[in-house]
PDB file of C-alpha atoms in Angstrom:
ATOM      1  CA  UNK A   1      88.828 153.749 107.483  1.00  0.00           C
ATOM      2  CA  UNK A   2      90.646 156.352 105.476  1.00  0.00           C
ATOM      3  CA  UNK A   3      89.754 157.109 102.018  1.00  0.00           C
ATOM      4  CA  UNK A   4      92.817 155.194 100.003  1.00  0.00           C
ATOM      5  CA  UNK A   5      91.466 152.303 101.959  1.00  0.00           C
ATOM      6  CA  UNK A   6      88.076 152.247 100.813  1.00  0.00           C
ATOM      7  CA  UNK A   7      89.244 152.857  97.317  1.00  0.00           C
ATOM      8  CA  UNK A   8      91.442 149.722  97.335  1.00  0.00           C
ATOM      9  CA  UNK A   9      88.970 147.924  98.189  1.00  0.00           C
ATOM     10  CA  UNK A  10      86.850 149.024  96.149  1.00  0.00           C
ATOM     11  CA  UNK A  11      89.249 147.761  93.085  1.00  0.00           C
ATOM     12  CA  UNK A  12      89.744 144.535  94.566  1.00  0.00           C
ATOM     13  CA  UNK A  13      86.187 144.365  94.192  1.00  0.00           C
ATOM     14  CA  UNK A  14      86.014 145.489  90.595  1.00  0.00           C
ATOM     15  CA  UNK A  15      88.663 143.124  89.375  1.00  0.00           C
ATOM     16  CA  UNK A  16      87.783 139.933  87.618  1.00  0.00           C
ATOM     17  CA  UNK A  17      87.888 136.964  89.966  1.00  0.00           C
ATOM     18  CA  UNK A  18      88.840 133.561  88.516  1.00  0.00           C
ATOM     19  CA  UNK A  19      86.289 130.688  87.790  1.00  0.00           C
ATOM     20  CA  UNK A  20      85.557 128.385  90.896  1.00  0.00           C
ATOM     21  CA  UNK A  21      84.781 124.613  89.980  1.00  0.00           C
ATOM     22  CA  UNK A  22      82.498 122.904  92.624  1.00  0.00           C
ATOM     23  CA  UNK A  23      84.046 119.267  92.869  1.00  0.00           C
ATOM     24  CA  UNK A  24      83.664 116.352  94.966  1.00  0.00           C
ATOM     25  CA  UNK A  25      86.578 114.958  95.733  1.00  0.00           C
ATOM     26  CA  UNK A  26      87.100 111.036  97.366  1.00  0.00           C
ATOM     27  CA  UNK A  27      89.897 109.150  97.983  1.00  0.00           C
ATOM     28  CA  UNK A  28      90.686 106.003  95.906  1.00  0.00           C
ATOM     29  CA  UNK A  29      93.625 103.709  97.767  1.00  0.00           C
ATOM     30  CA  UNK A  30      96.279 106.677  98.760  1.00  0.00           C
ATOM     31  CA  UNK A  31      94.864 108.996  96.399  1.00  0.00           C
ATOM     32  CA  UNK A  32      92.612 112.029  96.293  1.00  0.00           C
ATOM     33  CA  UNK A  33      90.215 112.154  93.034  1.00  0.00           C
ATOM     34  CA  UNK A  34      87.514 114.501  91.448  1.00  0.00           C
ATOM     35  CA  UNK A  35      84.507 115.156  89.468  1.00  0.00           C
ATOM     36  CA  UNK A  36      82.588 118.009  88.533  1.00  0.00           C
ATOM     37  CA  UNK A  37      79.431 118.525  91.138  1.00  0.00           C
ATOM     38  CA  UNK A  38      77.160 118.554  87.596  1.00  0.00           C
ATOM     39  CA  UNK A  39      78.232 115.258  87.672  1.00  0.00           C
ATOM     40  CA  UNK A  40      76.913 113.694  90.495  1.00  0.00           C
ATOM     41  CA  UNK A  41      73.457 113.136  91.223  1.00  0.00           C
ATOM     42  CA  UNK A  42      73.494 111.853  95.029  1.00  0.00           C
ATOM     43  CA  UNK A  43      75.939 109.910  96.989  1.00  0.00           C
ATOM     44  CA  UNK A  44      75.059 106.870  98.977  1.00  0.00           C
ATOM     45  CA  UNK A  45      76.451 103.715 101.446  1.00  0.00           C
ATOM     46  CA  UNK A  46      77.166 100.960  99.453  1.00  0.00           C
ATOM     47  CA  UNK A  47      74.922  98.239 100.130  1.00  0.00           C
ATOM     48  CA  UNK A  48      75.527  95.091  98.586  1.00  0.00           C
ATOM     49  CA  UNK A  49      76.764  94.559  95.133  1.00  0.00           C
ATOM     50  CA  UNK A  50      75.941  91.735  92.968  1.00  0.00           C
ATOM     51  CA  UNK A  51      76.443  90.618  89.433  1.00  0.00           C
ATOM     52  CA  UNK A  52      78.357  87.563  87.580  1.00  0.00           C
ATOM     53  CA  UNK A  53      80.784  90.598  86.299  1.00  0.00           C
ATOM     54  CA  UNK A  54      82.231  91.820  89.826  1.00  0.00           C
ATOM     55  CA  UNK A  55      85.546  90.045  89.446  1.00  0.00           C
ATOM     56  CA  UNK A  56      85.629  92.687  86.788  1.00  0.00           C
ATOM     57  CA  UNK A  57      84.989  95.476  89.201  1.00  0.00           C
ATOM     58  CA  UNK A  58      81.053  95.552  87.567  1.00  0.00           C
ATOM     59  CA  UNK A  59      77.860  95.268  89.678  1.00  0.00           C
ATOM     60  CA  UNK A  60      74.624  96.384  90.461  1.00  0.00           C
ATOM     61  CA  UNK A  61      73.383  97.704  93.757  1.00  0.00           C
ATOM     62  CA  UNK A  62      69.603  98.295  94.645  1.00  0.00           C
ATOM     63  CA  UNK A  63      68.968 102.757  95.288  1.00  0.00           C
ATOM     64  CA  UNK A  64      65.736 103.480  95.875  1.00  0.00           C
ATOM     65  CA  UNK A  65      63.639 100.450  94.055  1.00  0.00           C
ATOM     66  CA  UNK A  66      65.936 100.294  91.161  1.00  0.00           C
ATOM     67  CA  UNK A  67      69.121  97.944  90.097  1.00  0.00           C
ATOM     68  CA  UNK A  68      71.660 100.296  89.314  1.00  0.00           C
ATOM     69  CA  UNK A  69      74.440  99.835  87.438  1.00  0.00           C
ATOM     70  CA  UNK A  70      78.204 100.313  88.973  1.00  0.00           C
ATOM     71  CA  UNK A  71      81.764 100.030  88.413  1.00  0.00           C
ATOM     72  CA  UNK A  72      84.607  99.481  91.370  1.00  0.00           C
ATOM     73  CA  UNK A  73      86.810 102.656  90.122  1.00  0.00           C
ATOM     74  CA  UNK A  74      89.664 101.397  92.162  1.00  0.00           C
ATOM     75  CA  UNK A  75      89.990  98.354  90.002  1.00  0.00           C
ATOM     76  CA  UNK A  76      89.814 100.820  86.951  1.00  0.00           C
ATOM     77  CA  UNK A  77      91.916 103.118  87.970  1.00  0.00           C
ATOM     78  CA  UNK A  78      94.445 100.830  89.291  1.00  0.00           C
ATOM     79  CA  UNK A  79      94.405  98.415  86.397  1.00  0.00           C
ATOM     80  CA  UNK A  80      93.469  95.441  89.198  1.00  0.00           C
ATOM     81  CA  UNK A  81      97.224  95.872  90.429  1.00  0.00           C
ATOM     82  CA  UNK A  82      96.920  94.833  93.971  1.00  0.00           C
ATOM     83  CA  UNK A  83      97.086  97.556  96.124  1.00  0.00           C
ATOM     84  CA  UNK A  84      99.720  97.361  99.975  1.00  0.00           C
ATOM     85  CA  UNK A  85      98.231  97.256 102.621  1.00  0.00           C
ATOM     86  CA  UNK A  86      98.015 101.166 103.351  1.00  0.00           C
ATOM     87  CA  UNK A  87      96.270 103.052 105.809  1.00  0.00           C
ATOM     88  CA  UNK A  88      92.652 104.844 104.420  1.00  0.00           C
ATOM     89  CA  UNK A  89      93.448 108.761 103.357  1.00  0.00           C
ATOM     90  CA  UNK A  90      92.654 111.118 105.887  1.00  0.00           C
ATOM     91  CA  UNK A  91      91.867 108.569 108.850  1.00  0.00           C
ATOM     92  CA  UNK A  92      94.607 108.872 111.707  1.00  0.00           C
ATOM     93  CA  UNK A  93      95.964 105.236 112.923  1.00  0.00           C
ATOM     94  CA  UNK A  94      95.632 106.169 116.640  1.00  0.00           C
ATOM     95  CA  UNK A  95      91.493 106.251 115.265  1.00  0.00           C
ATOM     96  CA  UNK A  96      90.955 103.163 113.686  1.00  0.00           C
ATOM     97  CA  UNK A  97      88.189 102.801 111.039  1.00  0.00           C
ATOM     98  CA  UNK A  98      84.947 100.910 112.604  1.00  0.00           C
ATOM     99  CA  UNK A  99      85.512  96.939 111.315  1.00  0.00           C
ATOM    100  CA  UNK A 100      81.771  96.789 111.296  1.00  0.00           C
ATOM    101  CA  UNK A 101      80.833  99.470 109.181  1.00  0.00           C
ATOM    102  CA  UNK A 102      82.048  99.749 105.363  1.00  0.00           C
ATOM    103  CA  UNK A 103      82.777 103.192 104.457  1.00  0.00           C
ATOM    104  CA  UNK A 104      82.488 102.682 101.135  1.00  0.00           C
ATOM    105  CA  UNK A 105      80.115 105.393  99.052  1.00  0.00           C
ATOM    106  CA  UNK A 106      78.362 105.285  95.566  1.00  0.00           C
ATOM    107  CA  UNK A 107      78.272 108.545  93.571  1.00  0.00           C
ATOM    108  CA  UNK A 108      75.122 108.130  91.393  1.00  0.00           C
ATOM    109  CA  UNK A 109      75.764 109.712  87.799  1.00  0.00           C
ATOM    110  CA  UNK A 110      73.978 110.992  85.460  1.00  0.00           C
ATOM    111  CA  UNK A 111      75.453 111.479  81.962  1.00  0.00           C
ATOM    112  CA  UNK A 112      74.371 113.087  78.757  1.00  0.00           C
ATOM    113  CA  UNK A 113      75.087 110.200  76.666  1.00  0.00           C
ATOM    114  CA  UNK A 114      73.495 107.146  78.950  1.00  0.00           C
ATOM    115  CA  UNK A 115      70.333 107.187  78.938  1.00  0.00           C
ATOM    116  CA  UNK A 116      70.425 105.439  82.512  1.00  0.00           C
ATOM    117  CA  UNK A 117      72.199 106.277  85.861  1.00  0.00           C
ATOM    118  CA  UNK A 118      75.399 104.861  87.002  1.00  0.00           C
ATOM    119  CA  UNK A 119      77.154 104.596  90.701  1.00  0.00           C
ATOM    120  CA  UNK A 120      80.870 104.896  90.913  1.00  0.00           C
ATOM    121  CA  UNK A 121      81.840 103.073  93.662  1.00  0.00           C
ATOM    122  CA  UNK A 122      84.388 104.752  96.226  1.00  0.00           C
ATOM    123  CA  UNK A 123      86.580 104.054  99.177  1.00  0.00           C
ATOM    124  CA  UNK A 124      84.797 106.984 101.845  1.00  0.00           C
ATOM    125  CA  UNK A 125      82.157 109.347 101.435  1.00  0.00           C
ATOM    126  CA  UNK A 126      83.178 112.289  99.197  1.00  0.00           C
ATOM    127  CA  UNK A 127      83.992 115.695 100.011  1.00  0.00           C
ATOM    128  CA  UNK A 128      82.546 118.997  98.281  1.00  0.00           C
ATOM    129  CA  UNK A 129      84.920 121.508  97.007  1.00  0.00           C
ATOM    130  CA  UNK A 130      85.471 125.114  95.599  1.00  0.00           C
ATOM    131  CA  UNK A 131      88.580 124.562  93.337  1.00  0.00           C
ATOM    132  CA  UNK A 132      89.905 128.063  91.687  1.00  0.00           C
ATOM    133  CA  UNK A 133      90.582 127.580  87.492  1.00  0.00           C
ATOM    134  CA  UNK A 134      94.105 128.304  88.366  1.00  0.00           C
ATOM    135  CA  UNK A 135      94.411 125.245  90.203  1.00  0.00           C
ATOM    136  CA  UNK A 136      93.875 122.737  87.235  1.00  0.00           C
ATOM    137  CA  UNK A 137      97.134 121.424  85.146  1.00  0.00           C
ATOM    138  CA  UNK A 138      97.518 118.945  82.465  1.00  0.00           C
ATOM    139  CA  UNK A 139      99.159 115.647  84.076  1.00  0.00           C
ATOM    140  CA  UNK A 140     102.646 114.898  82.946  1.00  0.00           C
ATOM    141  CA  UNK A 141     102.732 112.129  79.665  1.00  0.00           C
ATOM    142  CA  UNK A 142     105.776 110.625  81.435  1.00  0.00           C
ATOM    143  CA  UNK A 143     103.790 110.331  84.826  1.00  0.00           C
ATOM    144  CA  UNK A 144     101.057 108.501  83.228  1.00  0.00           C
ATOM    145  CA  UNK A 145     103.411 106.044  81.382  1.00  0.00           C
ATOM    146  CA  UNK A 146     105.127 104.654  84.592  1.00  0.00           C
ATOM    147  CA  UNK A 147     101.986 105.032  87.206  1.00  0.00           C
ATOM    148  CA  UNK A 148      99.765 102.285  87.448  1.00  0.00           C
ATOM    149  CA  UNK A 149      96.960 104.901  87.210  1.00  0.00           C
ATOM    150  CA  UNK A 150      94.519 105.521  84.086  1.00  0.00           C
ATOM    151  CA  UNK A 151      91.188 107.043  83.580  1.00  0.00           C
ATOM    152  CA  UNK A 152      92.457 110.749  84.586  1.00  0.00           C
ATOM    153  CA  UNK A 153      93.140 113.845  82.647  1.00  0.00           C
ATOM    154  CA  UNK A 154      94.158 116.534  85.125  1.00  0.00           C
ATOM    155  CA  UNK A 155      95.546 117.615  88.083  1.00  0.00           C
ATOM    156  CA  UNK A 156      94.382 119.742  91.102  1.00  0.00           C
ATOM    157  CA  UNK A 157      96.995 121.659  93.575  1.00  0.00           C
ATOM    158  CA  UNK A 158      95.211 123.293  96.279  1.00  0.00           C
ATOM    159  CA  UNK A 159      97.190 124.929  98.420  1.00  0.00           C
ATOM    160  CA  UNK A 160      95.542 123.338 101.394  1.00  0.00           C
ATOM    161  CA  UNK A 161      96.284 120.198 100.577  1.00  0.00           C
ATOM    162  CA  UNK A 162      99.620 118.493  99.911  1.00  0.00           C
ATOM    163  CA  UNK A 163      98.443 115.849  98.029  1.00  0.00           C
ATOM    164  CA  UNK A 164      97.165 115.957  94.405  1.00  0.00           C
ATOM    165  CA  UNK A 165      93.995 115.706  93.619  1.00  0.00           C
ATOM    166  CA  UNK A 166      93.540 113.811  89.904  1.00  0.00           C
ATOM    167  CA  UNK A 167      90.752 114.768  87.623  1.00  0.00           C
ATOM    168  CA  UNK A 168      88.553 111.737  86.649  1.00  0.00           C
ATOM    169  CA  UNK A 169      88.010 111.595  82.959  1.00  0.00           C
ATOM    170  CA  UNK A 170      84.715 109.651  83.052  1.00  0.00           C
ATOM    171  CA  UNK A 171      85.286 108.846  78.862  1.00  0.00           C
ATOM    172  CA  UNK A 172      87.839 107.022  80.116  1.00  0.00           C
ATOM    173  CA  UNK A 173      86.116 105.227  83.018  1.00  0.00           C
ATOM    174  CA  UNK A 174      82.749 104.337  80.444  1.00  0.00           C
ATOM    175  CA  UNK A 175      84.038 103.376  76.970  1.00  0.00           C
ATOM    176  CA  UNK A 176      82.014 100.469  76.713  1.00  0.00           C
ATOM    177  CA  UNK A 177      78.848 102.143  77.890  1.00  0.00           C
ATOM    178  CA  UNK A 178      78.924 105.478  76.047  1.00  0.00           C
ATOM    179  CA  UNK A 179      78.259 105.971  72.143  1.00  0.00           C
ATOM    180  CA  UNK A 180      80.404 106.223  69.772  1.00  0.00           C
ATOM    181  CA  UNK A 181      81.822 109.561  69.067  1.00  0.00           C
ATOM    182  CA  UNK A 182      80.801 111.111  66.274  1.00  0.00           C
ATOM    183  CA  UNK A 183      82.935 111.181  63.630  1.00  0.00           C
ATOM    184  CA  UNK A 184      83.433 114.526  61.323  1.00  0.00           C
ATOM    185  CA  UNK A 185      84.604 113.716  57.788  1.00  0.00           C
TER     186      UNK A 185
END
């Protein structure tokens, strides 16, 4: 290795890298979304949900001796428009998904302001990853107006993946179970 090579790389050692965001990412319908891994506590299978308030995309789930709290985020993401009949994200249709087995994950949270846990509930297991600051971007006003989405606040380009992957804004997702703001006068 000559010497102009080991002083390159040298400076491409000394120069500043950018901030990498651990994230899990799932897929909701035919979409890719994310949280921070601070977030999360655990992921599980979804066993079975009950409550009077699941029309409502509300439940609660037994994890590990205790009723836990949930909320169906495709129903509040989606606005409980019904969704076509699509094929899962990621899955190839020459592999079909198992008919027996429901893929379906909770991520337990954990949140400053509840003094409880919480399970998001959400299509497939998620998947961990290393997302560079210079992938994040606000997501277009006129975008939000005419999806049928809600409950996001940013948007991820990696340039692995074609698809998007939308920041969950979990303020949005929890009004009704987080306190009230406080208010600066």
């Amino acid at each position: 290795m000559t010497s102009s090579r080991r002083a390159a790389r040298r400076n491409l050692k000394a120069l500043p890298r950018a901030p990498i965001h651990q994230m899990i990412t799932f897929p909701v319908r035919q979409d890719w979304f994310a949280l921070p891994i601070q977030t999360a506590q655990k992921v599980v299978p979804l066993t079975a949900v009950h409550s009077s308030g699941h029309a409502h995309g509300l439940g609660l789930i037994l994890i590990d001796g205790h009723r836990v709290p949930t909320i169906d985020l495709e129903r509040h993401i989606y606005r409980d428009v019904p969704q076509a009949v699509l094929p899962a994200v990621g899955y190839s249709a020459k592999l079909p998904l198992p008919e027996l087995i429901d893929p379906r994950h909770v991520v337990i949270i954990k949140l400053p302001q509840l003094a409880e846990v919480l399970g998001l509930v959400v299509s497939h297991a998620p998947v961990l990853r290393r997302v560079p600051q210079s992938a994040f971007a606000p997501i277009s006003v006129a975008f939000l107006s005419m999806s049928q989405m809600r409950c996001v606040n940013a948007v991820i380009s990696l340039p692995q993946q074609e698809d998007p992957i939308f920041l969950l804004d979990l303020e949005q997702v929890l009004p009704p179970l987080l306190p009230p703001s406080p208010v600066n006068v």
